[in-house]
mmCIF file of C-alpha atoms in Angstrom:
data_model
loop_
_atom_site.group_PDB
_atom_site.id
_atom_site.type_symbol
_atom_site.label_atom_id
_atom_site.label_comp_id
_atom_site.label_asym_id
_atom_site.label_seq_id
_atom_site.Cartn_x
_atom_site.Cartn_y
_atom_site.Cartn_z
ATOM 1 C CA MET A 1 -11.137 12.193 1.260
ATOM 2 C CA ILE A 2 -14.161 14.079 2.561
ATOM 3 C CA ASP A 3 -15.090 17.200 0.615
ATOM 4 C CA GLU A 4 -15.875 20.388 2.467
ATOM 5 C CA PRO A 5 -19.526 21.513 2.287
ATOM 6 C CA THR A 6 -20.476 24.056 -0.354
ATOM 7 C CA GLY A 7 -23.284 26.555 -0.859
ATOM 8 C CA TRP A 8 -24.648 29.355 1.321
ATOM 9 C CA GLN A 9 -25.324 29.222 5.050
ATOM 10 C CA GLU A 10 -27.996 31.380 6.658
ATOM 11 C CA VAL A 11 -27.473 33.557 9.713
ATOM 12 C CA PRO A 12 -30.968 34.893 10.423
ATOM 13 C CA SER A 13 -32.437 37.459 12.794
ATOM 14 C CA PRO A 14 -35.814 39.258 12.938
ATOM 15 C CA GLN A 15 -34.249 42.386 11.366
ATOM 16 C CA TRP A 16 -31.808 40.924 8.807
ATOM 17 C CA LEU A 17 -30.498 37.831 7.078
ATOM 18 C CA ILE A 18 -26.840 37.215 6.297
ATOM 19 C CA LEU A 19 -25.998 34.543 3.716
ATOM 20 C CA VAL A 20 -22.355 33.442 3.830
ATOM 21 C CA ASN A 21 -20.724 31.428 1.060
ATOM 22 C CA LEU A 22 -18.937 28.363 2.443
ATOM 23 C CA THR A 23 -16.240 28.269 -0.231
ATOM 24 C CA GLU A 24 -15.934 31.781 -1.624
ATOM 25 C CA PRO A 25 -15.109 35.082 0.150
ATOM 26 C CA ILE A 26 -18.552 36.604 -0.212
ATOM 27 C CA ALA A 27 -21.705 37.275 1.789
ATOM 28 C CA VAL A 28 -25.105 38.765 1.028
ATOM 29 C CA ILE A 29 -26.999 40.887 3.558
ATOM 30 C CA ARG A 30 -30.765 41.149 3.235
ATOM 31 C CA ARG A 31 -33.081 43.585 4.987
ATOM 32 C CA SER A 32 -36.788 43.979 4.422
ATOM 33 C CA GLY A 33 -37.539 46.782 1.967
ATOM 34 C CA GLU A 34 -33.885 47.209 0.895
ATOM 35 C CA PHE A 35 -31.770 45.951 -1.980
ATOM 36 C CA ASP A 36 -29.443 43.046 -1.196
ATOM 37 C CA ARG A 37 -25.968 44.147 -0.148
ATOM 38 C CA THR A 38 -22.990 42.061 -1.294
ATOM 39 C CA ILE A 39 -19.626 42.173 0.494
ATOM 40 C CA THR A 40 -16.395 40.340 -0.292
ATOM 41 C CA TRP A 41 -12.991 39.739 1.314
ATOM 42 C CA PRO A 42 -10.787 38.119 -1.383
ATOM 43 C CA ASP A 43 -7.515 39.349 0.164
ATOM 44 C CA LEU A 44 -8.160 38.077 3.696
ATOM 45 C CA PRO A 45 -4.916 36.323 4.764
ATOM 46 C CA VAL A 46 -6.069 32.776 5.542
ATOM 47 C CA GLY A 47 -2.765 30.993 4.898
ATOM 48 C CA LEU A 48 -1.423 28.547 2.339
ATOM 49 C CA LEU A 49 -3.292 25.395 3.333
ATOM 50 C CA GLY A 50 -6.803 24.297 2.382
ATOM 51 C CA LEU A 51 -9.519 25.423 4.757
ATOM 52 C CA HIS A 52 -12.209 24.155 7.042
ATOM 53 C CA VAL A 53 -14.891 26.861 7.300
ATOM 54 C CA ARG A 54 -17.365 27.344 10.118
ATOM 55 C CA ILE A 55 -20.124 29.950 10.156
ATOM 56 C CA VAL A 56 -21.212 30.957 13.653
ATOM 57 C CA PRO A 57 -24.388 33.024 14.236
ATOM 58 C CA ALA A 58 -24.119 35.880 16.706
ATOM 59 C CA PRO A 59 -26.526 38.478 18.126
ATOM 60 C CA ASP A 60 -24.635 41.212 16.258
ATOM 61 C CA GLY A 61 -23.995 39.497 12.922
ATOM 62 C CA ALA A 62 -22.112 36.455 11.715
ATOM 63 C CA TRP A 63 -18.665 35.038 12.415
ATOM 64 C CA VAL A 64 -16.693 33.171 9.768
ATOM 65 C CA LEU A 65 -13.912 30.998 11.153
ATOM 66 C CA TYR A 66 -11.283 29.729 8.703
ATOM 67 C CA MET A 67 -9.151 26.891 10.047
ATOM 68 C CA PRO A 68 -6.333 25.378 7.960
ATOM 69 C CA VAL A 69 -6.596 21.669 7.274
ATOM 70 C CA GLU A 70 -4.031 19.953 9.457
ATOM 71 C CA LYS A 71 -1.500 17.720 7.811
ATOM 72 C CA ALA A 72 1.719 16.431 9.327
ATOM 73 C CA GLY A 73 4.762 17.720 7.460
ATOM 74 C CA TYR A 74 3.187 20.875 6.047
ATOM 75 C CA GLU A 75 4.845 23.936 7.492
ATOM 76 C CA THR A 76 3.867 27.278 5.998
ATOM 77 C CA SER A 77 4.215 30.900 7.014
ATOM 78 C CA HIS A 78 0.641 30.943 8.314
ATOM 79 C CA ASN A 79 -0.800 27.824 9.893
ATOM 80 C CA GLY A 80 -3.199 29.510 12.310
ATOM 81 C CA ALA A 81 -6.916 30.176 12.150
ATOM 82 C CA THR A 82 -8.458 33.397 10.849
ATOM 83 C CA ALA A 83 -11.773 34.839 12.027
ATOM 84 C CA LEU A 84 -13.988 37.423 10.337
ATOM 85 C CA HIS A 85 -16.978 39.215 11.838
ATOM 86 C CA ILE A 86 -19.688 40.436 9.450
ATOM 87 C CA SER A 87 -22.048 43.066 10.826
ATOM 88 C CA PRO A 88 -25.591 43.602 9.496
ATOM 89 C CA ASP A 89 -24.290 46.924 8.138
ATOM 90 C CA GLY A 90 -21.630 45.171 6.075
ATOM 91 C CA ILE A 91 -18.661 46.059 8.292
ATOM 92 C CA LEU A 92 -15.913 43.411 8.240
ATOM 93 C CA THR A 93 -13.662 42.896 11.253
ATOM 94 C CA PRO A 94 -10.811 40.390 10.716
ATOM 95 C CA PHE A 95 -8.594 38.549 13.202
ATOM 96 C CA SER A 96 -5.530 36.710 11.876
ATOM 97 C CA ASP A 97 -2.844 34.314 13.150
ATOM 98 C CA LEU A 98 -5.001 32.932 15.959
ATOM 99 C CA GLY A 99 -3.078 29.665 16.142
ATOM 100 C CA HIS A 100 -4.880 26.372 16.691
ATOM 101 C CA VAL A 101 -8.332 27.091 18.085
ATOM 102 C CA HIS A 102 -11.590 25.282 18.740
ATOM 103 C CA CYS A 103 -14.847 27.211 18.384
ATOM 104 C CA LEU A 104 -17.071 27.207 21.487
ATOM 105 C CA GLY A 105 -19.829 29.554 20.335
ATOM 106 C CA THR A 106 -20.897 33.166 20.766
ATOM 107 C CA THR A 107 -22.311 35.385 23.486
ATOM 108 C CA ARG A 108 -22.813 39.139 23.855
ATOM 109 C CA HIS A 109 -19.065 39.255 24.578
ATOM 110 C CA GLY A 110 -18.080 37.907 21.161
ATOM 111 C CA LEU A 111 -16.758 34.710 19.623
ATOM 112 C CA TRP A 112 -15.395 32.208 22.161
ATOM 113 C CA LEU A 113 -12.398 30.103 21.188
ATOM 114 C CA SER A 114 -10.437 27.485 23.101
ATOM 115 C CA ILE A 115 -6.722 27.858 22.390
ATOM 116 C CA GLY A 116 -4.476 24.866 21.735
ATOM 117 C CA HIS A 117 -4.967 21.294 20.637
ATOM 118 C CA TRP A 118 -7.549 18.948 22.092
ATOM 119 C CA ASP A 119 -5.214 16.791 24.163
ATOM 120 C CA ALA A 120 -7.297 15.438 27.049
ATOM 121 C CA ASP A 121 -6.896 11.716 27.803
ATOM 122 C CA VAL A 122 -10.377 10.236 28.270
ATOM 123 C CA ASP A 123 -9.043 8.108 31.130
ATOM 124 C CA SER A 124 -7.189 10.905 32.925
ATOM 125 C CA GLU A 125 -9.272 12.947 35.356
ATOM 126 C CA ALA A 126 -6.489 15.514 35.712
ATOM 127 C CA ASP A 127 -6.548 16.334 31.989
ATOM 128 C CA TRP A 128 -10.147 17.506 32.282
ATOM 129 C CA LEU A 129 -9.636 19.524 35.470
ATOM 130 C CA THR A 130 -6.701 21.666 34.420
ATOM 131 C CA ASP A 131 -6.540 25.303 33.347
ATOM 132 C CA ARG A 132 -7.461 25.987 29.728
ATOM 133 C CA ASP A 133 -6.712 29.161 27.797
ATOM 134 C CA LEU A 134 -9.682 30.871 26.152
ATOM 135 C CA LEU A 135 -9.856 33.745 23.698
ATOM 136 C CA VAL A 136 -12.883 35.963 23.127
ATOM 137 C CA LEU A 137 -13.002 38.075 19.959
ATOM 138 C CA ASP A 138 -15.068 41.237 20.069
ATOM 139 C CA ALA A 139 -16.946 42.396 16.964
ATOM 140 C CA ASN A 140 -15.345 45.840 17.400
ATOM 141 C CA GLY A 141 -11.852 44.364 17.007
ATOM 142 C CA GLY A 142 -10.918 43.775 20.634
ATOM 143 C CA THR A 143 -9.673 40.540 22.174
ATOM 144 C CA HIS A 144 -9.848 39.164 25.696
ATOM 145 C CA ARG A 145 -7.841 36.258 27.053
ATOM 146 C CA LEU A 146 -8.861 34.278 30.111
ATOM 147 C CA THR A 147 -8.458 30.863 31.686
ATOM 148 C CA ALA A 148 -11.012 28.353 32.921
ATOM 149 C CA ASP A 149 -10.168 25.537 35.319
ATOM 150 C CA ARG A 150 -12.042 22.900 33.321
ATOM 151 C CA MET A 151 -12.085 21.633 29.767
ATOM 152 C CA PRO A 152 -14.521 23.999 27.950
ATOM 153 C CA ALA A 153 -17.345 22.591 25.839
ATOM 154 C CA ALA A 154 -19.487 25.507 24.628
ATOM 155 C CA ALA A 155 -20.447 29.151 25.078
ATOM 156 C CA PHE A 156 -23.923 30.446 24.304
ATOM 157 C CA GLU A 157 -26.542 32.988 25.294
ATOM 158 C CA ASP A 158 -30.243 32.593 26.006
ATOM 159 C CA ASP A 159 -32.947 34.989 27.177
ATOM 160 C CA GLN A 160 -31.602 35.007 30.722
ATOM 161 C CA SER A 161 -27.822 35.152 30.497
ATOM 162 C CA ALA A 162 -24.620 34.247 28.718
ATOM 163 C CA HIS A 163 -23.225 30.852 29.696
ATOM 164 C CA LEU A 164 -19.996 28.908 29.580
ATOM 165 C CA VAL A 165 -20.346 25.124 29.529
ATOM 166 C CA VAL A 166 -17.516 22.915 30.764
ATOM 167 C CA TYR A 167 -16.924 19.200 31.109
ATOM 168 C CA THR A 168 -17.674 18.312 34.712
ATOM 169 C CA SER A 169 -14.947 15.648 34.806
ATOM 170 C CA ALA A 170 -13.418 12.943 32.675
ATOM 171 C CA PRO A 171 -16.083 10.925 30.811
ATOM 172 C CA ASP A 172 -17.584 7.763 32.271
ATOM 173 C CA ALA A 173 -16.294 4.718 30.398
ATOM 174 C CA SER A 174 -18.370 1.668 29.539
ATOM 175 C CA HIS A 175 -16.107 -1.194 28.435
ATOM 176 C CA ASP A 176 -17.474 -3.834 26.081
ATOM 177 C CA GLY A 177 -15.197 -6.692 27.164
ATOM 178 C CA HIS A 178 -13.464 -6.808 23.768
ATOM 179 C CA GLY A 179 -11.000 -3.982 24.260
ATOM 180 C CA GLY A 180 -13.412 -1.259 23.191
ATOM 181 C CA ALA A 181 -15.277 1.353 25.212
ATOM 182 C CA SER A 182 -17.967 3.978 24.875
ATOM 183 C CA TYR A 183 -17.938 7.203 26.851
ATOM 184 C CA THR A 184 -20.621 9.315 28.482
ATOM 185 C CA TYR A 185 -19.788 12.979 28.945
ATOM 186 C CA ARG A 186 -21.173 15.170 31.695
ATOM 187 C CA PHE A 187 -21.446 18.951 31.490
ATOM 188 C CA SER A 188 -22.022 21.903 33.807
ATOM 189 C CA GLN A 189 -22.733 25.515 32.928
ATOM 190 C CA ILE A 190 -22.129 28.778 34.718
ATOM 191 C CA ASP A 191 -23.596 32.222 34.133
ATOM 192 C CA LEU A 192 -21.194 34.776 32.699
ATOM 193 C CA PRO A 193 -21.180 38.417 33.789
ATOM 194 C CA ALA A 194 -23.190 40.812 31.657
ATOM 195 C CA GLY A 195 -20.273 43.237 31.487
ATOM 196 C CA ALA A 196 -16.519 42.800 31.339
ATOM 197 C CA LEU A 197 -15.133 39.291 31.587
ATOM 198 C CA PRO A 198 -12.629 38.349 34.299
ATOM 199 C CA SER A 199 -9.142 37.010 33.613
ATOM 200 C CA THR A 200 -9.928 33.679 35.276
ATOM 201 C CA LEU A 201 -13.051 31.585 35.709
ATOM 202 C CA HIS A 202 -13.043 29.154 38.628
ATOM 203 C CA ILE A 203 -15.975 26.857 38.073
ATOM 204 C CA THR A 204 -16.103 25.801 41.718
ATOM 205 C CA GLU A 205 -16.533 29.438 42.752
ATOM 206 C CA ASN A 206 -19.627 29.814 40.572
ATOM 207 C CA GLN A 207 -23.029 28.214 40.784
ATOM 208 C CA ALA A 208 -22.541 25.451 38.235
ATOM 209 C CA VAL A 209 -25.682 23.747 36.927
ATOM 210 C CA PRO A 210 -25.710 20.339 35.179
ATOM 211 C CA VAL A 211 -26.716 20.555 31.515
ATOM 212 C CA GLU A 212 -27.348 17.991 28.796
ATOM 213 C CA ASP A 213 -25.556 17.954 25.453
ATOM 214 C CA ASP A 214 -28.754 18.548 23.471
ATOM 215 C CA ASP A 215 -29.588 21.609 25.606
ATOM 216 C CA MET A 216 -26.663 23.535 24.131
ATOM 217 C CA PRO A 217 -27.486 25.510 20.953
ATOM 218 C CA GLY A 218 -26.172 23.830 17.827
ATOM 219 C CA ARG A 219 -25.515 20.493 19.534
ATOM 220 C CA SER A 220 -28.871 18.822 18.966
ATOM 221 C CA ARG A 221 -28.992 16.304 16.131
ATOM 222 C CA ASP A 222 -32.219 17.895 14.934
ATOM 223 C CA GLU A 223 -30.717 21.379 14.884
ATOM 224 C CA GLY A 224 -28.729 22.344 11.827
ATOM 225 C CA PRO A 225 -27.905 25.510 9.908
ATOM 226 C CA GLY A 226 -30.069 26.616 7.006
ATOM 227 C CA THR A 227 -28.118 26.101 3.787
ATOM 228 C CA HIS A 228 -28.795 26.781 0.102
ATOM 229 C CA PRO A 229 -26.992 25.484 -2.998
ATOM 230 C CA ILE A 230 -25.207 27.903 -5.309
ATOM 231 C CA THR A 231 -27.229 28.824 -8.404
ATOM 232 C CA MET A 232 -26.307 30.435 -11.723
ATOM 233 C CA ASP A 233 -27.791 33.782 -10.668
ATOM 234 C CA ASP A 234 -25.922 34.053 -7.364
ATOM 235 C CA PRO A 235 -23.158 36.642 -6.904
ATOM 236 C CA ARG A 236 -19.703 35.056 -6.977
ATOM 237 C CA ALA A 237 -16.247 36.004 -5.726
ATOM 238 C CA SER A 238 -12.826 34.440 -6.112
ATOM 239 C CA TRP A 239 -9.992 34.374 -3.610
ATOM 240 C CA THR A 240 -6.869 36.265 -4.593
ATOM 241 C CA LEU A 241 -4.221 33.819 -5.776
ATOM 242 C CA VAL A 242 -1.739 33.142 -2.984
ATOM 243 C CA GLU A 243 2.024 33.365 -3.337
ATOM 244 C CA LEU A 244 3.099 29.752 -2.836
ATOM 245 C CA PRO A 245 6.863 29.127 -3.038
ATOM 246 C CA SER A 246 7.966 26.690 -5.740
ATOM 247 C CA GLU A 247 9.476 24.296 -3.206
ATOM 248 C CA GLN A 248 6.134 24.039 -1.419
ATOM 249 C CA LYS A 249 4.338 23.411 -4.700
ATOM 250 C CA LYS A 250 6.763 20.591 -5.448
ATOM 251 C CA ALA A 251 6.467 19.132 -1.943
ATOM 252 C CA ALA A 252 2.653 19.180 -2.117
ATOM 253 C CA ILE A 253 2.627 17.317 -5.436
ATOM 254 C CA GLU A 254 5.141 14.765 -4.153
ATOM 255 C CA ALA A 255 3.066 14.211 -1.018
ATOM 256 C CA VAL A 256 -0.007 13.246 -3.076
ATOM 257 C CA CYS A 257 2.041 11.014 -5.371
ATOM 258 C CA THR A 258 3.617 9.279 -2.377
ATOM 259 C CA GLU A 259 0.165 8.589 -0.950
ATOM 260 C CA PHE A 260 -0.560 6.345 -3.948
ATOM 261 C CA ALA A 261 2.893 5.146 -4.958
ATOM 262 C CA HIS A 262 2.574 1.617 -3.542
ATOM 263 C CA LEU A 263 -1.077 0.622 -3.993
ATOM 264 C CA ASP A 264 -0.044 -2.723 -5.512
ATOM 265 C CA SER A 265 1.843 -3.639 -2.313
ATOM 266 C CA TYR A 266 0.207 -1.508 0.369
ATOM 267 C CA TRP A 267 -0.327 -3.855 3.332
ATOM 268 C CA THR A 268 2.320 -5.962 5.083
ATOM 269 C CA ALA A 269 1.115 -9.309 6.459
ATOM 270 C CA PRO A 270 2.662 -10.873 9.620
ATOM 271 C CA SER A 271 4.588 -13.161 7.286
ATOM 272 C CA GLY A 272 6.124 -10.146 5.576
ATOM 273 C CA ALA A 273 4.170 -10.626 2.361
ATOM 274 C CA ARG A 274 2.887 -7.453 0.710
ATOM 275 C CA THR A 275 -0.699 -7.241 -0.519
ATOM 276 C CA PRO A 276 -2.523 -4.566 -2.555
ATOM 277 C CA LEU A 277 -4.597 -1.782 -1.077
ATOM 278 C CA SER A 278 -7.780 -3.577 -2.155
ATOM 279 C CA ASP A 279 -8.358 -7.109 -3.455
ATOM 280 C CA GLY A 280 -7.771 -7.374 -7.168
ATOM 281 C CA LEU A 281 -5.995 -4.020 -7.565
ATOM 282 C CA SER A 282 -2.876 -4.033 -9.744
ATOM 283 C CA GLY A 283 -0.935 -2.066 -12.319
ATOM 284 C CA THR A 284 -1.031 1.256 -10.491
ATOM 285 C CA ARG A 285 -0.023 4.352 -12.417
ATOM 286 C CA VAL A 286 0.343 7.855 -10.940
ATOM 287 C CA ASP A 287 0.423 10.861 -13.299
ATOM 288 C CA VAL A 288 0.750 14.573 -12.599
ATOM 289 C CA VAL A 289 -1.366 16.709 -14.932
ATOM 290 C CA GLY A 290 -1.719 20.477 -15.283
ATOM 291 C CA GLU A 291 0.003 23.567 -13.944
ATOM 292 C CA TRP A 292 -0.463 25.247 -10.572
ATOM 293 C CA PRO A 293 -3.050 25.954 -9.306
ATOM 294 C CA ALA A 294 -5.001 23.485 -11.493
ATOM 295 C CA THR A 295 -2.493 20.667 -10.910
ATOM 296 C CA ARG A 296 -4.055 17.295 -10.301
ATOM 297 C CA VAL A 297 -2.695 13.828 -9.579
ATOM 298 C CA GLU A 298 -4.408 11.051 -11.530
ATOM 299 C CA VAL A 299 -4.262 7.573 -10.017
ATOM 300 C CA SER A 300 -5.285 4.717 -12.317
ATOM 301 C CA PHE A 301 -5.169 0.928 -11.933
ATOM 302 C CA ILE A 302 -6.628 -2.386 -13.033
ATOM 303 C CA HIS A 303 -9.523 -3.670 -10.940
ATOM 304 C CA PRO A 304 -12.148 -6.460 -11.272
ATOM 305 C CA HIS A 305 -14.957 -3.877 -11.348
ATOM 306 C CA TYR A 306 -13.906 -2.973 -14.898
ATOM 307 C CA PRO A 307 -11.492 -5.648 -16.207
ATOM 308 C CA GLU A 308 -11.715 -4.322 -19.769
ATOM 309 C CA GLY A 309 -9.960 -1.072 -18.854
ATOM 310 C CA ARG A 310 -8.683 0.951 -15.911
ATOM 311 C CA LEU A 311 -10.254 2.774 -12.994
ATOM 312 C CA ARG A 312 -9.043 6.314 -12.389
ATOM 313 C CA ARG A 313 -9.407 8.850 -9.600
ATOM 314 C CA ALA A 314 -8.123 12.422 -9.828
ATOM 315 C CA TYR A 315 -7.091 14.647 -6.924
ATOM 316 C CA ARG A 316 -6.665 18.411 -7.007
ATOM 317 C CA VAL A 317 -3.394 19.250 -5.279
ATOM 318 C CA PHE A 318 -4.306 22.909 -4.789
ATOM 319 C CA ASP A 319 -7.556 24.838 -4.520
ATOM 320 C CA ASP A 320 -8.523 27.623 -6.930
ATOM 321 C CA ALA A 321 -6.536 30.146 -4.880
ATOM 322 C CA GLY A 322 -3.414 27.961 -5.041
ATOM 323 C CA ARG A 323 -3.544 26.742 -1.443
ATOM 324 C CA ILE A 324 -2.378 23.199 -0.670
ATOM 325 C CA LYS A 325 -5.139 20.596 -0.349
ATOM 326 C CA PRO A 326 -3.788 17.808 1.893
ATOM 327 C CA THR A 327 -4.944 14.302 0.912
ATOM 328 C CA GLU A 328 -4.225 12.460 4.146
ATOM 329 C CA PHE A 329 -6.110 9.121 4.289
ATOM 330 C CA ALA A 330 -7.159 9.492 0.645
ATOM 331 C CA ALA A 331 -5.787 6.011 -0.111
ATOM 332 C CA ILE A 332 -7.886 4.522 2.687
ATOM 333 C CA HIS A 333 -10.987 6.301 1.393
ATOM 334 C CA LEU A 334 -10.237 4.890 -2.050
ATOM 335 C CA MET A 335 -9.955 1.393 -0.613
ATOM 336 C CA GLU A 336 -13.291 1.768 1.178
ATOM 337 C CA ASP A 337 -14.987 2.763 -2.080
ATOM 338 C CA LEU A 338 -13.446 -0.192 -3.893
ATOM 339 C CA ASP A 339 -14.299 -2.700 -1.174
ATOM 340 C CA THR A 340 -17.880 -1.503 -0.771
ATOM 341 C CA ARG A 341 -18.322 -1.270 -4.560
ATOM 342 C CA ASP A 342 -19.441 2.331 -4.235
ATOM 343 C CA LEU A 343 -18.446 2.868 -7.853
ATOM 344 C CA PRO A 344 -20.066 4.263 -11.008
ATOM 345 C CA PRO A 345 -21.392 1.831 -13.649
ATOM 346 C CA VAL A 346 -18.925 0.616 -16.259
ATOM 347 C CA THR A 347 -21.145 2.151 -18.945
ATOM 348 C CA ASN A 348 -19.695 5.517 -17.838
ATOM 349 C CA ALA A 349 -16.240 4.507 -19.081
ATOM 350 C CA HIS A 350 -14.658 6.585 -21.841
ATOM 351 C CA ASN A 351 -11.702 5.380 -23.934
ATOM 352 C CA THR A 352 -11.272 2.383 -21.563
ATOM 353 C CA ILE A 353 -11.009 4.698 -18.524
ATOM 354 C CA LEU A 354 -13.685 4.733 -15.792
ATOM 355 C CA ASP A 355 -13.421 7.770 -13.541
ATOM 356 C CA ILE A 356 -14.496 6.993 -9.983
#
């Protein structure tokens, strides 16, 4: 299971700096010659599932996009994304229940989102040349919906204009002769109007210019956001505890337990024989410890890395606000750690238990 990044992310400009916390509902605004301004949004309705967070710089502030972690079988009253605009003056503008969205970037028009799931078949030209619904959120609270007749890739603004980048066609496939393939993607960009956006964008009716992946802001491997770790002196804020129904609490705990219920006989061979998740693993035990929202599932087992005792890994079922933290593929990640021996030394064991 991959942990979400933590700390503060910078959104800089020549006149101000906005620092947004990646896990807590808080930001700090800095201006030269002024005291730092701290703003919070603990009651922002972001749903009942754990969150992916993306901070998107904009000419007029910072956008925070909260997207619920997807997990098959979890149905809650709010499964859509939530966006929040933070102005340099500390004004917060929220947008809720956006559905499934993919962030494209920002321009003078606002935050650009592609609506719906990414469902293009890499081998189907038609999937890449069909209408796609886009949503643009304005920092003043307005929204604008439009369609583009290509799969969108990015939206950004430079010194000359605002641009929308689309995939020119389906990617070019290079097959390796062993059933695998690598793909090369091609992009084109068009200039967007300086004023109001249209309801449709026909790429063929605009002067589309080829563009490389690394030419789009934020796409270069050498280009990354400025981040800072959280320190003891930093301002902090906690999310308001959500109201999670008891049946959903129970289902979330059962889902984590089920993920690890059969580690001793995880794989099925062609012969029908069952083998453990990782070589040498046996004696699995799954325990539920603690009350909501601090509930955790502790998985322990015997393993050759520490034959004198047991290895143990603990999983938080909920975050500090009580939202469900899906653990999809957590068993596979555990197996990878065991097989690669990415484990702490046995000298760390306490009372015959080695936490990994």
